[in-house]
Coordinates of C-alpha atoms and ligand atoms in Angstrom, one line a residue:
M4 CA 0.4 0.0 0.1
H5 CA 1.6 3.5 -0.8
A6 CA -0.8 5.6 1.7
P7 CA 1.2 8.9 2.2
D8 CA 2.4 8.6 6.0
L9 CA 3.4 5.0 5.7
Q10 CA 6.6 4.2 7.6
T11 CA 8.3 1.1 6.5
V12 CA 11.5 0.2 7.8
K13 CA 13.3 -3.0 6.5
V14 CA 14.9 -5.9 7.8
D15 CA 17.7 -7.1 5.4
L16 CA 18.2 -10.4 6.9
A17 CA 18.5 -12.1 3.1
D18 CA 15.9 -14.9 1.9
R19 CA 14.5 -14.3 5.3
S20 CA 14.2 -10.0 5.0
Y21 CA 10.5 -8.5 5.7
S22 CA 8.8 -5.1 6.5
I23 CA 7.5 -3.6 9.4
V24 CA 5.4 -1.0 8.4
I25 CA 4.0 1.5 10.9
R26 CA 0.6 4.2 10.9
R27 CA -2.3 4.2 12.2
S28 CA -5.6 2.5 10.6
L29 CA -3.3 0.3 9.3
F30 CA -4.4 -2.9 11.1
D31 CA -8.2 -4.3 9.2
N32 CA -7.0 -2.6 5.8
P33 CA -6.8 -5.2 4.0
L34 CA -4.4 -3.5 1.6
S35 CA -1.8 -4.4 4.5
Y36 CA -1.7 -8.0 3.7
A37 CA -2.0 -7.7 -0.4
D38 CA 1.5 -9.0 -0.3
L39 CA 1.8 -11.8 2.0
P40 CA 1.4 -15.6 -0.2
R41 CA -2.3 -16.9 -0.8
A42 CA -2.8 -19.9 1.3
R43 CA -6.7 -21.5 1.6
R44 CA -6.6 -20.5 6.2
A45 CA -4.7 -18.1 8.0
L46 CA -5.1 -18.6 12.6
I47 CA -5.3 -15.0 14.4
V48 CA -4.0 -16.6 17.9
T49 CA -4.5 -13.6 20.1
N50 CA -5.9 -13.0 23.7
T51 CA -9.0 -12.9 25.8
T52 CA -7.9 -9.0 26.2
V53 CA -6.6 -8.2 23.2
G54 CA -9.1 -10.4 21.3
P55 CA -12.3 -8.8 21.8
L56 CA -10.6 -5.0 21.4
Y57 CA -9.5 -6.2 17.8
A58 CA -9.7 -9.8 16.8
E59 CA -13.0 -9.4 13.9
R60 CA -12.0 -6.2 13.0
L61 CA -8.6 -7.9 11.7
Q62 CA -10.5 -11.6 11.0
K63 CA -13.1 -9.3 9.3
A64 CA -9.9 -7.0 6.6
L65 CA -8.7 -11.0 6.3
S66 CA -11.3 -12.7 5.1
S67 CA -10.9 -11.3 1.9
K68 CA -7.8 -13.0 1.0
Y69 CA -8.7 -16.3 2.9
E70 CA -11.6 -18.4 2.8
R71 CA -11.6 -19.2 6.1
V72 CA -9.9 -16.9 8.6
H73 CA -9.9 -19.0 12.3
I74 CA -9.8 -17.2 15.6
L75 CA -8.2 -18.7 18.6
E76 CA -7.7 -17.0 21.9
L77 CA -5.6 -17.6 24.6
P78 CA -5.3 -16.7 28.7
D79 CA -3.9 -13.3 28.9
G80 CA -0.3 -13.8 30.8
E81 CA 2.6 -14.2 31.0
K82 CA 2.0 -17.2 33.3
Y83 CA 0.3 -19.2 30.0
K84 CA 3.2 -18.5 28.3
T85 CA 4.2 -22.3 28.6
W86 CA 3.8 -25.6 27.0
Q87 CA 0.3 -26.8 27.7
H88 CA -1.0 -23.4 26.0
M89 CA 1.2 -23.1 23.1
N90 CA 0.1 -27.0 22.8
L91 CA -4.1 -25.1 22.3
I92 CA -2.5 -23.4 19.7
F93 CA -1.5 -26.4 17.2
D94 CA -5.1 -28.7 18.6
A95 CA -6.5 -25.2 16.0
L96 CA -4.2 -25.5 13.5
L97 CA -5.0 -29.4 13.5
E98 CA -8.8 -28.9 13.8
N99 CA -9.0 -26.7 11.1
G100 CA -7.7 -29.1 8.5
C101 CA -4.7 -26.1 8.6
D102 CA -2.2 -27.1 6.5
R103 CA 1.5 -26.3 5.7
Q104 CA -0.2 -22.4 3.6
T105 CA -2.2 -21.7 6.8
V106 CA -0.7 -18.4 8.0
L107 CA -0.6 -17.4 11.1
F108 CA -1.1 -14.2 12.5
A109 CA -0.1 -12.8 16.1
L110 CA -2.1 -10.3 17.2
G111 CA -1.7 -9.1 21.0
G112 CA 2.0 -8.8 22.9
G113 CA 5.3 -9.8 23.2
V114 CA 3.7 -12.4 25.5
V115 CA 1.0 -13.4 22.4
G116 CA 4.1 -13.0 19.6
D117 CA 6.6 -15.1 21.4
M118 CA 4.5 -18.3 21.4
T119 CA 2.5 -17.9 18.0
G120 CA 6.1 -17.6 16.1
F121 CA 7.4 -20.9 18.0
A122 CA 4.3 -22.3 16.8
A123 CA 4.5 -20.9 13.9
A124 CA 8.4 -22.4 13.7
S125 CA 7.5 -25.7 14.2
F126 CA 4.2 -27.0 12.8
M127 CA 4.8 -29.3 10.3
R128 CA 8.3 -27.5 10.5
G129 CA 7.3 -24.3 10.3
V130 CA 4.6 -22.2 8.8
P131 CA 4.4 -18.2 7.4
F132 CA 3.8 -15.8 10.2
V133 CA 3.0 -11.9 10.5
Q134 CA 3.1 -10.0 13.2
V135 CA 0.1 -7.5 14.7
P136 CA 1.7 -5.5 17.9
T137 CA -0.5 -4.4 20.3
T138 CA 1.9 -3.2 22.7
L139 CA 4.7 -0.1 22.6
L140 CA 7.0 -3.4 23.5
A141 CA 6.1 -5.9 20.7
Q142 CA 5.6 -2.5 18.5
V143 CA 9.5 -1.9 18.8
D144 CA 11.3 -4.9 20.3
S145 CA 9.3 -8.3 20.1
S146 CA 7.8 -8.0 16.9
V147 CA 11.0 -7.6 15.3
G148 CA 13.8 -10.0 15.1
G149 CA 12.8 -13.7 14.5
K150 CA 13.0 -14.7 18.7
T151 CA 10.1 -16.9 20.1
A152 CA 10.1 -18.9 23.0
I153 CA 8.3 -20.0 25.6
N154 CA 9.0 -20.2 29.3
H155 CA 10.3 -23.8 31.2
P156 CA 8.8 -24.0 35.4
L157 CA 12.6 -23.1 35.4
G158 CA 13.5 -20.4 33.9
K159 CA 12.1 -17.7 31.3
N160 CA 12.0 -18.2 27.7
M161 CA 14.2 -21.2 28.3
I162 CA 12.3 -23.2 25.0
G163 CA 12.1 -21.5 21.6
A164 CA 13.9 -21.0 18.1
F165 CA 15.1 -18.3 15.8
Y166 CA 12.3 -17.7 13.0
Q167 CA 11.4 -14.7 11.7
P168 CA 7.8 -13.2 10.7
I169 CA 7.0 -12.7 7.0
K170 CA 5.7 -8.8 8.0
V171 CA 5.4 -6.8 11.3
I172 CA 1.8 -4.3 11.2
C173 CA 2.3 -1.9 13.3
D174 CA -0.6 0.1 14.3
L175 CA 0.0 3.0 16.1
N176 CA -3.7 3.0 16.9
T177 CA -4.1 -0.1 18.7
L178 CA -1.8 1.6 21.4
Q179 CA -4.5 4.0 22.2
T180 CA -6.4 1.3 24.1
L181 CA -3.5 0.2 25.9
P182 CA -3.3 1.2 30.1
D183 CA -0.6 3.3 30.8
L184 CA 1.6 1.1 33.0
Q185 CA 2.1 -0.7 29.8
L186 CA 2.8 2.3 27.3
Q187 CA 5.7 3.3 30.1
A188 CA 7.2 -0.3 30.7
G189 CA 7.5 -0.3 26.8
L190 CA 9.0 3.1 26.5
A191 CA 11.8 1.9 28.6
E192 CA 13.2 -0.4 25.3
V193 CA 12.9 3.1 23.2
I194 CA 15.2 4.5 26.0
K195 CA 17.1 1.6 25.0
Y196 CA 17.3 1.9 22.3
G197 CA 18.7 6.2 22.3
A198 CA 21.1 5.3 25.3
I199 CA 23.0 2.7 23.4
A200 CA 22.8 3.3 19.3
D201 CA 21.2 7.1 18.9
N202 CA 22.8 9.7 21.0
D203 CA 20.0 12.3 18.7
F204 CA 17.3 9.8 19.4
L205 CA 18.3 10.3 23.0
A206 CA 18.1 13.9 22.9
W207 CA 14.4 13.9 21.2
L208 CA 13.2 11.2 23.3
E209 CA 14.2 14.6 26.7
T210 CA 12.3 16.5 24.4
N211 CA 8.9 14.7 23.3
L212 CA 9.2 12.5 26.4
S213 CA 5.1 14.3 27.8
A214 CA 3.9 13.9 23.8
L215 CA 4.0 10.4 24.0
L216 CA 3.1 9.9 27.4
A217 CA -0.1 12.1 26.0
R218 CA 0.2 9.3 22.9
D219 CA 0.5 12.1 20.8
P220 CA 0.2 9.9 16.8
S221 CA 3.0 12.1 14.9
A222 CA 5.6 11.9 18.3
L223 CA 4.2 7.5 18.6
T224 CA 4.8 7.2 14.8
Y225 CA 8.4 8.6 14.8
M226 CA 9.1 6.7 18.2
V227 CA 8.6 3.7 17.0
R228 CA 9.8 4.0 13.4
R229 CA 13.0 4.8 14.8
S230 CA 13.2 2.0 17.5
C231 CA 12.7 -0.1 15.1
E232 CA 15.7 1.1 12.4
I233 CA 17.8 1.0 15.1
K234 CA 16.7 -2.5 16.0
A235 CA 16.5 -3.9 12.2
W236 CA 20.0 -2.6 12.3
V237 CA 21.0 -4.3 14.5
V238 CA 19.4 -8.0 13.9
A239 CA 20.7 -7.5 10.7
Q240 CA 24.4 -7.4 11.5
D241 CA 23.7 -10.3 13.9
E242 CA 20.4 -12.2 14.0
R243 CA 21.5 -15.2 16.1
E244 CA 22.9 -12.8 19.2
S245 CA 26.4 -14.3 18.4
G246 CA 28.2 -10.8 19.0
V247 CA 26.4 -7.1 18.2
R248 CA 23.2 -8.0 18.9
A249 CA 23.7 -8.4 23.0
I250 CA 23.9 -4.5 23.1
L251 CA 20.3 -5.2 22.9
N252 CA 20.3 -5.9 26.6
F253 CA 21.4 -3.5 28.2
G254 CA 20.0 -3.2 31.3
H255 CA 18.2 -6.6 30.5
T256 CA 20.8 -8.4 32.6
F257 CA 19.9 -6.5 36.5
A258 CA 16.8 -6.3 35.0
H259 CA 16.8 -10.5 34.7
A260 CA 18.2 -10.7 38.6
I261 CA 15.1 -8.0 39.5
E262 CA 12.3 -10.3 37.6
A263 CA 13.6 -13.3 38.5
G264 CA 14.6 -12.7 42.3
L265 CA 11.2 -10.6 43.1
G266 CA 9.3 -13.4 41.9
Y267 CA 8.3 -12.9 37.6
G268 CA 5.0 -10.4 37.2
Q269 CA 5.7 -8.4 40.5
W270 CA 7.3 -5.9 38.4
L271 CA 6.6 -5.8 34.7
H272 CA 9.9 -6.5 32.2
G273 CA 10.0 -3.0 31.1
Q274 CA 9.8 -1.5 34.9
A275 CA 12.8 -3.9 35.6
V276 CA 14.6 -2.6 32.6
G277 CA 14.4 1.2 33.1
C278 CA 15.7 0.5 37.1
G279 CA 18.1 -1.9 35.3
M280 CA 19.2 0.9 33.0
V281 CA 19.9 2.9 36.0
M282 CA 22.1 0.7 37.3
A283 CA 24.6 -1.0 33.9
A284 CA 24.6 3.4 33.4
H285 CA 25.8 3.3 37.5
L286 CA 28.2 0.5 36.3
S287 CA 29.8 2.0 32.9
C288 CA 31.0 4.9 35.6
Q289 CA 32.6 3.0 38.2
L290 CA 34.0 1.0 35.0
G291 CA 35.8 5.1 34.1
L292 CA 32.9 4.8 30.9
A293 CA 30.1 7.3 30.6
D294 CA 30.4 9.9 32.8
A295 CA 28.4 11.0 35.8
F296 CA 26.3 13.6 33.5
F297 CA 24.9 10.9 31.4
V298 CA 24.2 8.6 34.2
N299 CA 22.1 11.5 36.1
R300 CA 20.3 12.2 32.3
L301 CA 19.2 9.0 31.5
T302 CA 17.9 8.5 35.0
L303 CA 15.7 11.4 34.8
L304 CA 14.1 10.1 31.8
I305 CA 13.6 7.2 33.5
Q306 CA 12.5 8.5 35.9
K307 CA 9.9 11.2 34.0
A308 CA 8.8 8.1 31.7
G309 CA 7.3 7.2 34.9
L310 CA 9.9 3.9 35.3
P311 CA 11.1 2.5 38.4
T312 CA 15.1 4.3 38.9
K313 CA 15.7 2.6 43.0
A314 CA 16.2 -0.8 42.7
P315 CA 14.0 -3.4 45.4
I316 CA 15.8 -5.5 48.1
L317 CA 15.9 -9.1 47.1
S318 CA 17.7 -10.0 50.4
Q319 CA 17.7 -9.2 53.7
A320 CA 20.7 -11.3 54.4
D321 CA 23.3 -10.6 51.7
N322 CA 21.4 -8.7 49.1
A323 CA 24.6 -8.0 46.4
G324 CA 25.6 -11.9 46.7
R325 CA 21.8 -12.6 45.9
Y326 CA 21.9 -10.4 43.2
L327 CA 25.5 -11.8 41.5
T328 CA 23.7 -15.4 42.1
L329 CA 21.1 -15.0 39.9
M330 CA 23.0 -13.0 37.1
R331 CA 25.2 -15.7 37.2
M332 CA 21.7 -18.3 36.3
D333 CA 20.7 -16.2 33.2
K334 CA 20.9 -17.5 29.8
K335 CA 24.2 -14.9 28.6
C336 CA 26.4 -15.8 31.0
T337 CA 28.9 -17.7 29.5
D338 CA 31.1 -20.0 32.0
G339 CA 29.8 -18.1 35.6
E340 CA 31.8 -15.0 33.5
I341 CA 28.6 -12.4 33.7
N342 CA 28.6 -10.1 30.7
F343 CA 27.4 -6.4 31.5
V344 CA 26.2 -4.0 28.2
V345 CA 27.5 -1.0 29.2
I346 CA 27.5 2.6 27.4
D347 CA 31.1 4.2 26.4
K348 CA 29.4 7.1 25.1
P349 CA 25.8 8.6 25.3
G350 CA 24.7 6.4 22.2
R351 CA 27.6 3.8 21.8
A352 CA 27.1 0.9 23.8
G353 CA 29.9 -2.4 24.5
I354 CA 29.6 -5.6 26.6
H355 CA 32.3 -5.9 29.3
C356 CA 33.3 -8.0 32.2
A357 CA 33.5 -6.3 35.9
P358 CA 34.5 -7.3 39.5
D359 CA 32.0 -8.3 41.7
T360 CA 33.1 -5.7 44.4
L361 CA 32.3 -2.9 41.4
V362 CA 29.1 -4.6 41.3
R363 CA 28.4 -5.0 44.2
R364 CA 28.6 -1.6 45.1
V365 CA 26.7 -0.6 42.2
I366 CA 23.7 -2.7 43.9
S367 CA 24.4 -1.3 46.9
T368 CA 24.2 2.4 45.9
S369 CA 20.7 1.7 43.5
C370 CA 19.0 -0.3 46.2
T371 CA 16.6 1.7 48.7
A372 CA 13.5 1.2 46.9
P373 CA 10.7 -0.9 48.1
A374 CA 9.6 -4.0 46.9
T375 CA 5.9 -3.4 45.1
L376 CA 5.1 -0.8 42.5
P377 CA 1.9 0.2 41.7
Q378 CA 0.5 -3.5 39.5
V379 CA -1.6 -3.3 36.2
D380 CA -5.4 -4.5 36.5
P381 CA -5.1 -8.1 36.4
P382 CA -6.8 -8.8 33.0
Ligands
NAD426 P1 2.0 -8.8 26.9 O1 1.8 -9.6 26.1 O2 1.8 -9.3 28.5 O3 1.0 -7.4 26.9 C1 0.4 -7.1 28.2 C2 -0.7 -6.4 28.1 O4 -1.4 -5.6 27.8 C3 -1.5 -7.8 28.7 O5 -2.5 -7.5 29.5 C4 -2.2 -7.4 26.9 O6 -3.1 -8.5 27.3 C5 -2.2 -6.4 26.9 N1 -2.7 -5.6 25.3 C6 -1.8 -5.7 24.5 N2 -2.1 -5.1 23.7 C7 -3.1 -4.5 24.3 C8 -3.5 -3.4 23.8 N3 -3.8 -2.7 22.3 N4 -4.9 -2.4 24.2 C9 -5.4 -3.8 25.9 N5 -4.5 -4.2 26.3 C10 -3.6 -4.9 25.1 O7 3.5 -8.2 27.7 P2 4.2 -7.3 26.3 O8 5.3 -6.4 27.6 O9 3.8 -7.3 25.3 O10 5.3 -8.7 26.4 C11 6.4 -9.5 27.1 C12 6.8 -10.7 27.0 O11 7.6 -10.3 25.6 C13 7.4 -11.2 27.7 O12 6.5 -12.7 27.9 C14 9.0 -11.4 27.5 O13 9.7 -12.5 27.7 C15 8.4 -10.6 25.4 N6 9.6 -10.3 25.0 C16 10.2 -10.8 23.6 C17 11.0 -10.7 22.9 C18 12.0 -10.7 22.0 O14 12.7 -9.9 21.5 N7 11.0 -11.9 21.4 C19 11.7 -8.9 23.6 C20 11.0 -8.2 24.6 C21 9.8 -9.3 25.2
LIG427 N1 15.1 -7.9 22.9 C1 16.4 -8.4 22.5 C2 16.6 -9.5 21.4 O1 15.3 -9.4 20.1 O2 17.6 -9.4 20.9

């Protein structure tokens, strides 16, 4: 489609390349799907919150392209990102006579996107899938780059595959129904892109934060587009995270410790990433890389985005020790060595190891917060 305000970002991965299209009023426009391969059937995977809002409109848009468009609503929540619930996707595909041409549509946030992507990677050894992300986090991060996964009782995102979608449809109108806390959580990943890859974008975020929090459409358009460009640029260089893609984990090492230590779901992932970036910025400063001005600048932006900047205490006995133990359990750890993403200078990141004494100092100065935050209403 050639609407004048349509933004397109290409993810350049040879024969696995695809487009991310960004605009308002996109997901329910049949033209958004005109370039997809022909098939008889499609399955929309969504959840019990997003489905009632958007699934029928997507089904209608797809019905001119596919003879049968089925809808599957999964229960809403990270706790359902399991084998058992992914099996419901296979049940729906098989019960409805779907075949190798069937196209899956992931309509929802990162949970639906990760599960649908993994189901698409495995059903009949791989069927095409389209991401229709409806959270900010999913639009700027999880729908792009082909990481798909489900959780295991012993670890988050432990079972999965790299499997790229054939298209990503970011409809900015869907962000209008997103709860504030979810919007703020998505902003953490956006701020991350500025910090690791584009100092001008970081400055733009500082200037435009109020417009973004007010969901101004043109501010949202630029933010989603620039974020997708940065993610696409990183993924194109290193699809399977053997090198530079690791910089996308800025703040995530501390964040994963917070999430695991408090119990998953206590803090939203984006809240933990916000706080984790402040901690990683402090570590960068302790290592003699970023300066104190940058740490303060980043902290202020994260705070203004409504995200926590003080870390929770995970253990009364040995808090820093608990953080270190949890960080060593992260799947990005190699031989017990924690690989921290640090800021070399604003807009440029690198990977460094750090002595435990330094990490302990960062944790001690960061941890003064109560462990509870405002929670999202349960769906
Ligand atoms: P989510 O999918 O749980 O969505 C958050 C909440 O918002 C849910 O209750 C959902 O139903 C609701 N929601 C979604 N869209 C809505 C809308 N438009 N209006 C109203 N409510 C809406 O959470 P998330 O933050 O989108 O994704 C988190 C997941 O993404 C985690 O499982 C994480 O592991 C994964 N993730 C994956 C990658 C990747 O590269 N694949 C990257 C980051 C995160
Ligand atoms: N969210 C980190 C990545 O996609 O690599």
